[in-house]
Structure formats: structure tokens, C-alpha cells
Tab-separated table of C-alpha atoms and ligand atoms in Angstrom:
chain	number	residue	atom	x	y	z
Y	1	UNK	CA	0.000	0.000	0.000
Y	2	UNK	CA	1.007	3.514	-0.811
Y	3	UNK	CA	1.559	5.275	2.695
Y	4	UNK	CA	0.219	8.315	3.818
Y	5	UNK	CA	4.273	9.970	3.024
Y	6	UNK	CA	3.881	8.999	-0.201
Y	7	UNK	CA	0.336	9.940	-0.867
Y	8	UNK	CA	1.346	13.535	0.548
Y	9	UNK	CA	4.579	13.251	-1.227
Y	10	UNK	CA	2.590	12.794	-5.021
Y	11	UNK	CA	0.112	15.150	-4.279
Y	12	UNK	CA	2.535	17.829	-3.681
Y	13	UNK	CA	3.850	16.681	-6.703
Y	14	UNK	CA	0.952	17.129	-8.646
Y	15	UNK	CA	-0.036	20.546	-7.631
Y	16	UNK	CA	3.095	21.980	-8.681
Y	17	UNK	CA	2.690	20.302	-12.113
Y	18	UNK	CA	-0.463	22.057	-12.262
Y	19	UNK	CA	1.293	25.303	-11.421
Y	20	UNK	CA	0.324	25.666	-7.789
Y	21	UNK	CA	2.698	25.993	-4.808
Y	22	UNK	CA	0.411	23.472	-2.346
Y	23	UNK	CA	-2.329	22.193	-1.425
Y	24	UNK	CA	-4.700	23.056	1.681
Y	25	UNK	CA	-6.934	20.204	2.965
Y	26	UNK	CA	-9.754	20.412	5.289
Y	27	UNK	CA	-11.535	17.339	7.567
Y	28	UNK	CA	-12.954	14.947	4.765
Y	29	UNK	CA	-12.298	12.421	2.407
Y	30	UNK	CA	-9.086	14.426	1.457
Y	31	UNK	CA	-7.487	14.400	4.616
Y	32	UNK	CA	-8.418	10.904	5.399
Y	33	UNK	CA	-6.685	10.158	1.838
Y	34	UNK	CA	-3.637	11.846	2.376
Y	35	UNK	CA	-2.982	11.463	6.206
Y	36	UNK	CA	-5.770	9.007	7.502
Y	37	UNK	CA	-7.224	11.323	10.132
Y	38	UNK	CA	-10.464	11.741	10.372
Y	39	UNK	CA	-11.820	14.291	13.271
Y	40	UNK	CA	-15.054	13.964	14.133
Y	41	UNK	CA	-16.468	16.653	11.510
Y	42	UNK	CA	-15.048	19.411	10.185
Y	43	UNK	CA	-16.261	22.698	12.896
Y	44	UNK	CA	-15.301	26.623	13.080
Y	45	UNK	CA	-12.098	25.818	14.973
Y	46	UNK	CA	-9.802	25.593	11.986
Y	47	UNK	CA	-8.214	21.968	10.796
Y	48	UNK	CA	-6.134	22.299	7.695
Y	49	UNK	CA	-3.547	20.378	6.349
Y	50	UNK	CA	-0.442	22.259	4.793
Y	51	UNK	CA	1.672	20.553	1.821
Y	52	UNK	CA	3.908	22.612	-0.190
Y	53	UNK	CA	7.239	21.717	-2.370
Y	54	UNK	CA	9.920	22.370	-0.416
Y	55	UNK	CA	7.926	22.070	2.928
Y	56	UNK	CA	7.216	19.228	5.047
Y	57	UNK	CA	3.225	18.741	5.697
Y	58	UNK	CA	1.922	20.570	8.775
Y	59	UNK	CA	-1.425	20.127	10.064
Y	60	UNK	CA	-2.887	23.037	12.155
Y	61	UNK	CA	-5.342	21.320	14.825
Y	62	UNK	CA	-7.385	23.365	17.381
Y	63	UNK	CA	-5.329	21.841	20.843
Y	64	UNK	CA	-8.512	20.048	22.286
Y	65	UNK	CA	-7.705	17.744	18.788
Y	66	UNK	CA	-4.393	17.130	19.058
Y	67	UNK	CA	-4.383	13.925	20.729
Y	68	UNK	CA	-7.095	12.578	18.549
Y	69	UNK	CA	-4.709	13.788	15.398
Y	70	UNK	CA	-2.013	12.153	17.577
Y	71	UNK	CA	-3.297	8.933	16.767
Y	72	UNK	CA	-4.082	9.090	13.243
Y	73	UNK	CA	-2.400	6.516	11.130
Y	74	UNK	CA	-0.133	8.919	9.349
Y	75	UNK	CA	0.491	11.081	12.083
Y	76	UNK	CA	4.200	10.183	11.818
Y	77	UNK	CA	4.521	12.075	8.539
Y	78	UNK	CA	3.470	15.760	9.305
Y	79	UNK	CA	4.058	18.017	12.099
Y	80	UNK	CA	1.621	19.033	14.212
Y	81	UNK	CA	0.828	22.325	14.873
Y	82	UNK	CA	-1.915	23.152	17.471
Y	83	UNK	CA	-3.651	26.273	18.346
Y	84	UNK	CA	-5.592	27.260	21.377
Y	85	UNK	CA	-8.880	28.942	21.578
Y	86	UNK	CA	-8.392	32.972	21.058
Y	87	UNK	CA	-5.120	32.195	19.164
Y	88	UNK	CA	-5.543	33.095	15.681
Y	89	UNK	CA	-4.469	29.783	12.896
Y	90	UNK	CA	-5.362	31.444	9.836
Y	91	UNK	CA	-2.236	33.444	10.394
Y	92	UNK	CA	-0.243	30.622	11.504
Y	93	UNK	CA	-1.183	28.998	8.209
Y	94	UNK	CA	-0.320	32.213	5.793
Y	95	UNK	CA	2.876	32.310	7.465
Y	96	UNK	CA	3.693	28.724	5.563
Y	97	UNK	CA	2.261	29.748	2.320
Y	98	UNK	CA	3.783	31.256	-0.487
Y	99	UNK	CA	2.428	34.992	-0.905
Y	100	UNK	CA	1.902	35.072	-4.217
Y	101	UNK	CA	0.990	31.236	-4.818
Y	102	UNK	CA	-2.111	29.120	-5.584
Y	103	UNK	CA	-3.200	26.258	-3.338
Y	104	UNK	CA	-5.801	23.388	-4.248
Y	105	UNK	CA	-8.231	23.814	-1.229
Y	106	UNK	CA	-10.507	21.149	0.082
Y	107	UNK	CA	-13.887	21.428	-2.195
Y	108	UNK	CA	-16.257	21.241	1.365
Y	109	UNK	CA	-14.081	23.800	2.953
Y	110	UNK	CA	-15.702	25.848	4.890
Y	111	UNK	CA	-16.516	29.242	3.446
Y	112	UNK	CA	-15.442	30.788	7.135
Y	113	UNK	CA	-12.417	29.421	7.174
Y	114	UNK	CA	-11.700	30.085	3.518
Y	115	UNK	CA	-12.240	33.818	3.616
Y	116	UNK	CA	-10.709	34.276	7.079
Y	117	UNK	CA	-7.372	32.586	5.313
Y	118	UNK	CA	-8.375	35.057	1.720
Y	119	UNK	CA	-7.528	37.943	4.573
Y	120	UNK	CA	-4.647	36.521	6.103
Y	121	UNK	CA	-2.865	35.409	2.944
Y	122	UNK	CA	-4.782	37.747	0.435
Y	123	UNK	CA	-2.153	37.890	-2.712
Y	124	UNK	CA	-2.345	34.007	-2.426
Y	125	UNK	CA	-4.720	32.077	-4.681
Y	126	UNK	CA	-7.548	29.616	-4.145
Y	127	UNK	CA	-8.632	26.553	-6.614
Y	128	UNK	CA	-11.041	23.848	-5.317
Y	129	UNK	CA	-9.323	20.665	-4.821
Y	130	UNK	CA	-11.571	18.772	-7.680
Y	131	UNK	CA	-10.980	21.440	-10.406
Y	132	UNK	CA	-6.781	21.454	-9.587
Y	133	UNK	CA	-6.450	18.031	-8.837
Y	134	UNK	CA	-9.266	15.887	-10.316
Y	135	UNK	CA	-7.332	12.905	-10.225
Y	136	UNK	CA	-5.616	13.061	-7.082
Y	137	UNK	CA	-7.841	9.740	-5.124
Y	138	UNK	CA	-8.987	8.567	-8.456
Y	139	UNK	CA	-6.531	5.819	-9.389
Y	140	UNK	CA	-7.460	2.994	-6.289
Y	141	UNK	CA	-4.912	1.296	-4.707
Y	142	UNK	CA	-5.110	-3.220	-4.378
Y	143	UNK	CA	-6.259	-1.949	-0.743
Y	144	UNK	CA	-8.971	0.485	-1.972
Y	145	UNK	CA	-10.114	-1.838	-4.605
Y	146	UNK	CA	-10.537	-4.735	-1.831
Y	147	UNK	CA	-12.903	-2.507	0.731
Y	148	UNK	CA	-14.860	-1.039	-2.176
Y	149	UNK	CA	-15.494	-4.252	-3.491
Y	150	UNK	CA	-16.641	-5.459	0.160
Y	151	UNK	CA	-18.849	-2.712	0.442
Y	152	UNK	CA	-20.122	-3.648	-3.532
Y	153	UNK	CA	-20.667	-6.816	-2.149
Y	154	UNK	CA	-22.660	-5.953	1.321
Y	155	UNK	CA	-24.660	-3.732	-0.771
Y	156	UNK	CA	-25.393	-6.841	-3.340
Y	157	UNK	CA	-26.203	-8.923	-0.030
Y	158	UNK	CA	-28.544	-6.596	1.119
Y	159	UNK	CA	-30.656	-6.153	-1.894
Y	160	UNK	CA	-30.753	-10.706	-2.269
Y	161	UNK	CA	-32.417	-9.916	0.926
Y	162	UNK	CA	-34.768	-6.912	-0.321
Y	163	UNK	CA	-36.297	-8.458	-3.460
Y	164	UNK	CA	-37.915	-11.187	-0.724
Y	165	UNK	CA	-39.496	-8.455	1.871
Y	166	UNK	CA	-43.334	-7.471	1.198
Y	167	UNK	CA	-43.646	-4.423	-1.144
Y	168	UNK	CA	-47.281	-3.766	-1.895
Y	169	UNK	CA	-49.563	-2.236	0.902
Y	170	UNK	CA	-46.066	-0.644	2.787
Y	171	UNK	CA	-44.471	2.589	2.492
Y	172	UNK	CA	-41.704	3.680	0.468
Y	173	UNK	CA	-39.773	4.644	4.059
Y	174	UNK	CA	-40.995	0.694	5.319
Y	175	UNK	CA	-39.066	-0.514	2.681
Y	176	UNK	CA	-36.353	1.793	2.951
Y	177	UNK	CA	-35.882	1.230	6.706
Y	178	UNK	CA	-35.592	-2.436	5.782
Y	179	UNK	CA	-32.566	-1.725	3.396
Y	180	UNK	CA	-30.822	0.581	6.171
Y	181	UNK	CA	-30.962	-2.343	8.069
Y	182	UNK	CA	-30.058	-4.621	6.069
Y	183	UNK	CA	-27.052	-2.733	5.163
Y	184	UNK	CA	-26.038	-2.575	8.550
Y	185	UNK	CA	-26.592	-6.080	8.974
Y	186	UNK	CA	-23.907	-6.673	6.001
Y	187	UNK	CA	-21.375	-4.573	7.430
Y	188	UNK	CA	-21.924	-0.557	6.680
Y	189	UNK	CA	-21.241	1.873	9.159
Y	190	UNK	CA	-23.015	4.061	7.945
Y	191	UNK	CA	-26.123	4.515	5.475
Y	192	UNK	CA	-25.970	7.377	3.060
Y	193	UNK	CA	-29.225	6.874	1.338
Y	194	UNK	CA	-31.803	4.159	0.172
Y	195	UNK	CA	-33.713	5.798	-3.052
Y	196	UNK	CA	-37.392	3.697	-2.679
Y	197	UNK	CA	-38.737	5.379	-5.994
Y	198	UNK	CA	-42.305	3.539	-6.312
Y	199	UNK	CA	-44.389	4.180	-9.394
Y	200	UNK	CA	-44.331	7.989	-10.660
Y	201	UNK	CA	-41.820	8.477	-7.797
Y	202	UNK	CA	-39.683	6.591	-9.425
Y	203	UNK	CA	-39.275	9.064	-12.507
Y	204	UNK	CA	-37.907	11.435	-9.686
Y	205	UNK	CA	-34.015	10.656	-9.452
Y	206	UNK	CA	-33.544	12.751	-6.559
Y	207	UNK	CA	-36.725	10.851	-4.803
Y	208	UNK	CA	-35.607	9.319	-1.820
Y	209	UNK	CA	-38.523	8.004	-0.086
Y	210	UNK	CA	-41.812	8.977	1.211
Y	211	UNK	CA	-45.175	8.021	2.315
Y	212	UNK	CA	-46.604	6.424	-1.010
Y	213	UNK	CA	-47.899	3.049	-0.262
Y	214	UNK	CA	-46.397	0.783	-3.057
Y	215	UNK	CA	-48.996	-1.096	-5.119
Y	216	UNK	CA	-49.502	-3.701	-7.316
Y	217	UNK	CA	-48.078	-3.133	-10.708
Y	218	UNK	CA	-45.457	-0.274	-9.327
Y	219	UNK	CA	-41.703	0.038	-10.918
Y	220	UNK	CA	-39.588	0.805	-7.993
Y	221	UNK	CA	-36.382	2.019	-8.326
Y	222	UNK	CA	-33.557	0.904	-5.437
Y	223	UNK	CA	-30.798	2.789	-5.125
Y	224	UNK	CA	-29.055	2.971	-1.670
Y	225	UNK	CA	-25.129	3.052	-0.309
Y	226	UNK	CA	-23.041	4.015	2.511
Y	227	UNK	CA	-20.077	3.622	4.202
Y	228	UNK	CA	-17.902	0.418	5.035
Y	229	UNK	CA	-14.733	0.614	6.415
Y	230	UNK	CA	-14.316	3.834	5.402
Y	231	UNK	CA	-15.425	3.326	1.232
Y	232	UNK	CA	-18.436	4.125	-0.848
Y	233	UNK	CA	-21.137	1.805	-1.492
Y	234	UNK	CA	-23.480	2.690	-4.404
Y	235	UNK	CA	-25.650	0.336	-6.586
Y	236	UNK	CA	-28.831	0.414	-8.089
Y	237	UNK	CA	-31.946	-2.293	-9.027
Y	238	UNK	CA	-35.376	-1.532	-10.481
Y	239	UNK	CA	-37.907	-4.263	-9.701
Y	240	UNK	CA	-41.089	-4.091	-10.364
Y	241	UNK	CA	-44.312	-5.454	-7.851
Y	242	UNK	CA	-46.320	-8.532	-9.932
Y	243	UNK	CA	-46.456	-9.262	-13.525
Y	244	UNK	CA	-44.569	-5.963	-15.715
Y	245	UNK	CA	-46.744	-4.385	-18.059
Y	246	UNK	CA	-45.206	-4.486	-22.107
Y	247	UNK	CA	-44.088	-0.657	-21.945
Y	248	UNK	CA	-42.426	-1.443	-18.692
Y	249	UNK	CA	-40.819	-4.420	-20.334
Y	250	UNK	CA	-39.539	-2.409	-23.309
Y	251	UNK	CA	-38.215	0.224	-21.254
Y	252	UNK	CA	-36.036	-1.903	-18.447
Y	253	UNK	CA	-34.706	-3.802	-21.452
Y	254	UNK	CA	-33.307	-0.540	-22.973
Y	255	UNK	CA	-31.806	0.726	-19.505
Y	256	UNK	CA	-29.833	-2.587	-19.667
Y	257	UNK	CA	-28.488	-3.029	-22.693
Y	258	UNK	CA	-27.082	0.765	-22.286
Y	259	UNK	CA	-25.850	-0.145	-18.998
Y	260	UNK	CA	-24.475	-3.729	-19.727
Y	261	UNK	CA	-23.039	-1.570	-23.247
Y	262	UNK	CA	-21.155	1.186	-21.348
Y	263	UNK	CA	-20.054	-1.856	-18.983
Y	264	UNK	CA	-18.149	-3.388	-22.211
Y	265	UNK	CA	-16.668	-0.135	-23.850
Y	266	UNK	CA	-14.452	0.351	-19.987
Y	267	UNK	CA	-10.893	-0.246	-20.547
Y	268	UNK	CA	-7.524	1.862	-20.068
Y	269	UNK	CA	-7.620	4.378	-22.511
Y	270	UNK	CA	-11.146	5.083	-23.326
Y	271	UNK	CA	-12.340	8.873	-22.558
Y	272	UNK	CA	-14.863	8.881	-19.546
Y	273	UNK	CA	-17.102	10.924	-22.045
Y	274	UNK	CA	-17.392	7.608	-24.867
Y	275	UNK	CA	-18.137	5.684	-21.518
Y	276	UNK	CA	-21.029	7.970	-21.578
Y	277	UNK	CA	-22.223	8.602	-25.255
Y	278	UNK	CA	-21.837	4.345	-25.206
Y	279	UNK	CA	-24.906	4.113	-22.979
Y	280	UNK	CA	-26.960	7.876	-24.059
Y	281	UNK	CA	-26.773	6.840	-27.817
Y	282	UNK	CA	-28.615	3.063	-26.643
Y	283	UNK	CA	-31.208	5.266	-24.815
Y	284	UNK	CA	-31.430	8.317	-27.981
Y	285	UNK	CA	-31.362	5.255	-30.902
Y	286	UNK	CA	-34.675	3.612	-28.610
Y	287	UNK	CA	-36.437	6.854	-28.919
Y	288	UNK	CA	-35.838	7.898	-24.779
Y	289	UNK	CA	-32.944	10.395	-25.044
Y	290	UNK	CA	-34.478	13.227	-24.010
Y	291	UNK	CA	-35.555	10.800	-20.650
Y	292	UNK	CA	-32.218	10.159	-19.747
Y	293	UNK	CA	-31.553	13.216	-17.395
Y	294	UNK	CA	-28.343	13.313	-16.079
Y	295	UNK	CA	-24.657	11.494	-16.266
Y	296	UNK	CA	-24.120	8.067	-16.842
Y	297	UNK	CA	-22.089	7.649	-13.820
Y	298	UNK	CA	-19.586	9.103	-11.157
Y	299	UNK	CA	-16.349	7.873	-9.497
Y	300	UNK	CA	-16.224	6.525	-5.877
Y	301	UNK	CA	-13.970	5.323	-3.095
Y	302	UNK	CA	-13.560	7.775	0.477
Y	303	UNK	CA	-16.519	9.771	-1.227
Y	304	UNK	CA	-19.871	8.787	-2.762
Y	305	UNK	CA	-19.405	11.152	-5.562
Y	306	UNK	CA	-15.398	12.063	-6.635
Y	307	UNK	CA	-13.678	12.121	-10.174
Y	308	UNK	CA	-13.615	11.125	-12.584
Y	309	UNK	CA	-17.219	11.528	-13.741
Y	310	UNK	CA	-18.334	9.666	-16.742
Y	311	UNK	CA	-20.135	12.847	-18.677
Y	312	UNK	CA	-19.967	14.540	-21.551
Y	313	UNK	CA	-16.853	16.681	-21.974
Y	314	UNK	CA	-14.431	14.816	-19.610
Y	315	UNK	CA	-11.725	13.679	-22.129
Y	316	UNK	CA	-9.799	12.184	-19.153
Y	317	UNK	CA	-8.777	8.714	-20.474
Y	318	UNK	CA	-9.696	5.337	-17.958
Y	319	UNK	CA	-6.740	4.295	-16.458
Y	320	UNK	CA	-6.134	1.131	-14.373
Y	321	UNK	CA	-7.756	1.378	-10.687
Y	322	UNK	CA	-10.387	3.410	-11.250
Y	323	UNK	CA	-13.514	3.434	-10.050
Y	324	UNK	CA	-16.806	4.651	-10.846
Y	325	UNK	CA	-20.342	3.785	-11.486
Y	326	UNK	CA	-22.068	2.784	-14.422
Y	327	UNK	CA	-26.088	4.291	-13.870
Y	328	UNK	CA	-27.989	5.369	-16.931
Y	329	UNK	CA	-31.803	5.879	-16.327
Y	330	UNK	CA	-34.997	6.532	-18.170
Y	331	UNK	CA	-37.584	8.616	-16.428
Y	332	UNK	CA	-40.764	8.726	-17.423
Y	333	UNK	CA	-42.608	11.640	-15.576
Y	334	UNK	CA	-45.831	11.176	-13.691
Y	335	UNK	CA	-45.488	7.140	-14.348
Y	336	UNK	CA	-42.194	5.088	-13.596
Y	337	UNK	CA	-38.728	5.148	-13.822
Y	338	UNK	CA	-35.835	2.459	-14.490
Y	339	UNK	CA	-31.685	3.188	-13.590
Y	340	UNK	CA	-29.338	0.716	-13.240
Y	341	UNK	CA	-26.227	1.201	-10.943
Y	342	UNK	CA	-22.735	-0.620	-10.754
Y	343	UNK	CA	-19.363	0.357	-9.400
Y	344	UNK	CA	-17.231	-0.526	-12.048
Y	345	UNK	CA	-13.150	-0.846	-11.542
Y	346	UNK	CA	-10.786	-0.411	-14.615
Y	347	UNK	CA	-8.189	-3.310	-15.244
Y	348	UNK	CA	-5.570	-4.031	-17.494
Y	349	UNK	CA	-8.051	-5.151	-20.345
Y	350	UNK	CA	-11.481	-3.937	-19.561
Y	351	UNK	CA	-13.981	-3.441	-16.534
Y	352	UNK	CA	-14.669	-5.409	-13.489
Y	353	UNK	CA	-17.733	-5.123	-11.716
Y	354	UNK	CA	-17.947	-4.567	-8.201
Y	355	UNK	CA	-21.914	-5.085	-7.664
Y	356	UNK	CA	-23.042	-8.504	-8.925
Y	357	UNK	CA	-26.846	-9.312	-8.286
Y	358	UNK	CA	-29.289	-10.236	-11.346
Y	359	UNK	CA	-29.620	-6.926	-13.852
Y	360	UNK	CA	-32.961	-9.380	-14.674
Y	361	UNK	CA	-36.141	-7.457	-14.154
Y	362	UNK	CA	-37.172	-8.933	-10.419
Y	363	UNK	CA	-40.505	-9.631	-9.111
Y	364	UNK	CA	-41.335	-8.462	-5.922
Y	365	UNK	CA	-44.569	-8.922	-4.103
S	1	ZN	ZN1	-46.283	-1.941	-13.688
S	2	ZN	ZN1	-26.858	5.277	-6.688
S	3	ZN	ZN1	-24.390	6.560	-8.086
């Protein structure tokens, strides 16, 4: 496994080959990445991590934290700095920074903490780490790879156990609360979401659940994830409650040929953006293009949603190790909708999956 020294080591690397003098990284999947502490959320007291060429890594913690930073795996490779309550960090951090420079800066850094540094550093520039550094977590390591295919494969677990629980006559949140726990029950720490999209709620991608009562004859679209030791779970199954009507048919048979098509144009080399046209021109060709209403799929690992993004425009070419999912949709307003989600890993000659259950249309009762 790369170490946290060498994961601070590249990135500093990288930002200067993108012209910047650092980077400046906030409590989140950043900092986890780079040193493996994770404080218990990011507050107003002031955590930052400081890399810069020429510089070893510092990270500023408020002093009630420092024991907790004490113990983070990669404490050995920075210095800590900590700073008591009326002391002022920003200015402990400008003093490190190059006047004149630009520093990648956590994207979920907060806006307090971001101005109050604009004032103490204010010739110094500010790019948000995704836009400088897009690929700075997206290449997995054998260790990544392994928990996000455990947490592919809890998720997969929990849904063999889903398709079996009643559907018709219970809530969307009945069902949903089932999945949480079922997820648990597989081995998430945490649940993110679990998407129970019944009928015209369905056509909603941003549904998450409610108080429809599923019936008879619904679509429902599953899509739920969270955390397991410390990676991204995120998969998706339609199903559909008794006997699928023809139109229903027709339209979770197009969803998964454009999935399973995108699936088999992933290999090293391929531009994130053919991953997508792959699976929109399946959807345009059947007549739903204008249906399909948003990206055909995002990358994953410490995050839910992280580069690369599998979209029109990204030219960034697949390289071994990556990982993102594979989710096109069809939505078909005030009656169903159908997605269907994998995480997807590049290898040396193609894709591998890391969600497995049946891309069949299930029957649930
Ligand atoms: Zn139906
Ligand atoms: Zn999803
Ligand atoms: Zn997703």
C-alpha cells in the first residue's frame, strides 16, 4: 500500500505540475486520503492540512484535537501544529504559504475558514481541490479496490435480501428502513441513502422516499449506499411489484443493454465521455434520449461522488484502478422510472464489476 508519506509526497507533486505551490486540505475524504485522520467533523475551529514543495506537511489542529490527530495513522509524517482557543491559525497557516501562490483547497471547505485565510494570505490564490487536482484519489490502490469491493458486495447482499421483503400495501420509508438495516446487517457503518422510488416516484431521481404506499403493478427504483470501512457503497436495481406491463418491459430492457453496453466499452484508454455517449446513444437510438436526465455515472472510493465523472466533456482517459459507477436511467414523468447502478473498476483489459446481483427485471410482491 502507498503510505500516507507517499500519498502527501505525489500530491505535492501534482499541484506543482499544475502550477500551484500546495495544497490546503480540510476534515474529509481528502485528509483521510492523504494522512488518515479523520476528526469527528469538520467545525469553526480551523483543521487544515499544509503541503507545499519544499515544505514538510503541517497540520494546524485546534489543541482540544491534538491527541485525537495524535493517533491518526499517518500522524508520523506531518508536524503538528496546534492552536488554542483565542489564538488566531489562519495566520499561523499564511505564514507557511507562499504569498503570491495558488493552493488546491478542500472542495467542502468551509466558506469561514476560507475567507478568514483570503484575509490573512490575500495575494495568495484559491482553486477547489476537484478542479486542480481531479485525479488526485482517483486511481485505487489493491487496498482500496478490496474494501470497495466489500462494500459492492454488502450492498449486493442486502438487496438478495430486499427483493424477498413485502412491497405492496407498505411505504416507500418501510421498505427503505428495511434496506438501512439490512445494510447494517452486512457490514456498513453508515447509510448514506436508500432511493425507494415507487411508481411515478420513481421518474424522480432525486426521490428518496416517502409516504406512497407501493402497489400492485409499481416500478420501484432501489438505489441505496453508505459507508464500510471507510469506502463508498453505491448500486442500483429496479424491480417491479407482480407481472410488468409491455411498456415497462420495453423500457427496463433498454436501460440494460445501455448499462451492460457502457459496462463493455471500460478499458484503459477510453475517454470517460465515450463511456457515456456508449450508454446515451442506446437510450437516444430507442427513442428515450431526451428521458435520460443526467450522467451516466460518477467515481467513488472515500466519497460517494469524486472524479472522474463519466459525462460529456471529460476527455480524461480510464486508467487502471479506477472506479466509478455505471447508472444510466430513463424517467418517465408522472409514471415510472428504471436506472441501473454498478461500481465498475478499470483493469488491465477492460472493466470489473464490483456489484453482482441479477440486472434481470425482479418480481417483488
Ligand atoms: Zn407496472
Ligand atoms: Zn446510486
Ligand atoms: Zn451513483
Amino acid at each position: 500500500m502507498e503510505t500516507f508519506a507517499e500519498r502527501m509526497r505525489r500530491a505535492t507533486t501534482e499541484a506543482g505540475d499544475a502550477g500551484l505551490a500546495g495544497l490546503l486540505v480540510t476534515p474529509g475524504p481528502d485528509l483521510a486520503y492523504l494522512t488518515g485522520y479523520r476528526p469527528p467533523a469538520e467545525t469553526e475551529r480551523l483543521t487544515m492540512l499544509v503541503l507545499r514543495a519544499g515544505g514538510e506537511p503541517v497540520l494546524f489542529v485546534p489543541l482540544l484535537e491534538r491527541h485525537d490527530a495524535e493517533s491518526a495513522p499517518g500522524a508520523a509524517a506531518v508536524s503538528l501544529v496546534d492552536w488554542a482557543d483565542g489564538a488566531d491559525p489562519y495566520a499561523g497557516v499564511a505564514k507557511l504559504l507562499d504569498p503570491h501562490g495558488g493552493y488546491a483547497i478542500s472542495d467542502s471547505a468551509w466558506a469561514l475558514h476560507v475567507l478568514a485565510l483570503q484575509e490573512a494570505a490575500p495575494r495568495s490564490r484559491y482553486v477547489p481541490m476537484t478542479r486542480a487536482l481531479p485525479m488526485l484519489r482517483a486511481v485505487k490502490g489493491p487496498e482500496e479496490l478490496e474494501r470497495l469491493a466489500a462494500a459492492g458486495a454488502a450492498a449486493d447482499a442486502a438487496f438478495e435480501r430486499i427483493v424477498s421483503v413485502r412491497f405492496a400495501g407498505r411505504r416507500e420509508r418501510e421498505v427503505g428502513a428495511d434496506l438501512a438495516g439490512l445494510l447494517r446487517e452486512h457490514g456498513h457503518s453508515r447509510v448514506d441513502f436508500t432511493v425507494v422510488g415507487s411508481g411515478p416516484n420513481g421518474a424522480d431521481p432525486h426521490h428518496e422516499m416517502g409516504d406512497r404506499t407501493i402497489a400492485e403493478g409499481d416500478m420501484v427504483v432501489l438505489d441505496f449506499g453508505g459507508m464500510q470501512d471507510g469506502y463508498a457503497s453505491d448500486t442500483t436495481r429496479t424491480v417491479h411489484v407482480g407481472e410488468p406491463d409491455e411498456l415497462e418491459r420495453e423500457v427496463f430492457e433498454i436501460v440494460r443493454r445501455a448499462q451492460r453496453a457502457a459496462f463493455e466499452a471500460v478499458r484503459p484508454g477510453v475517454a470517460c465521455q465515450d463511456v457515456d455517449r456508449v450508454a446515451r446513444t442506446i437510450i437516444a437510438d430507442a427513442g428515450y434520449g431526451e428521458f435520460f436526465i443526467h450522467r451516466t455515472g460518477h467515481g467513488i472510493g472515500l466519497s460517494t461522488h469524486e472524479p472522474p465523472y463519466i459525462v460529456e466533456g471529460e476527455t480524461q482517459p480510464l486508467v487502471p484502478g479506477m472506479c466509478f459507477s455505471i447508472e444510466p436511467g430513463i424517467y418517465l414523468p408522472g409514471r415510472f422510472g428504471v436506472r441501473i447502478e454498478d461500481i465498475v473498476t478499470v483493469t488491465a483489459d477492460g472493466g470489473r464489476a464490483l456489484n453482482n446481483t441479477s440486472r434481470d427485471l425482479q418480481i417483488v410482491h
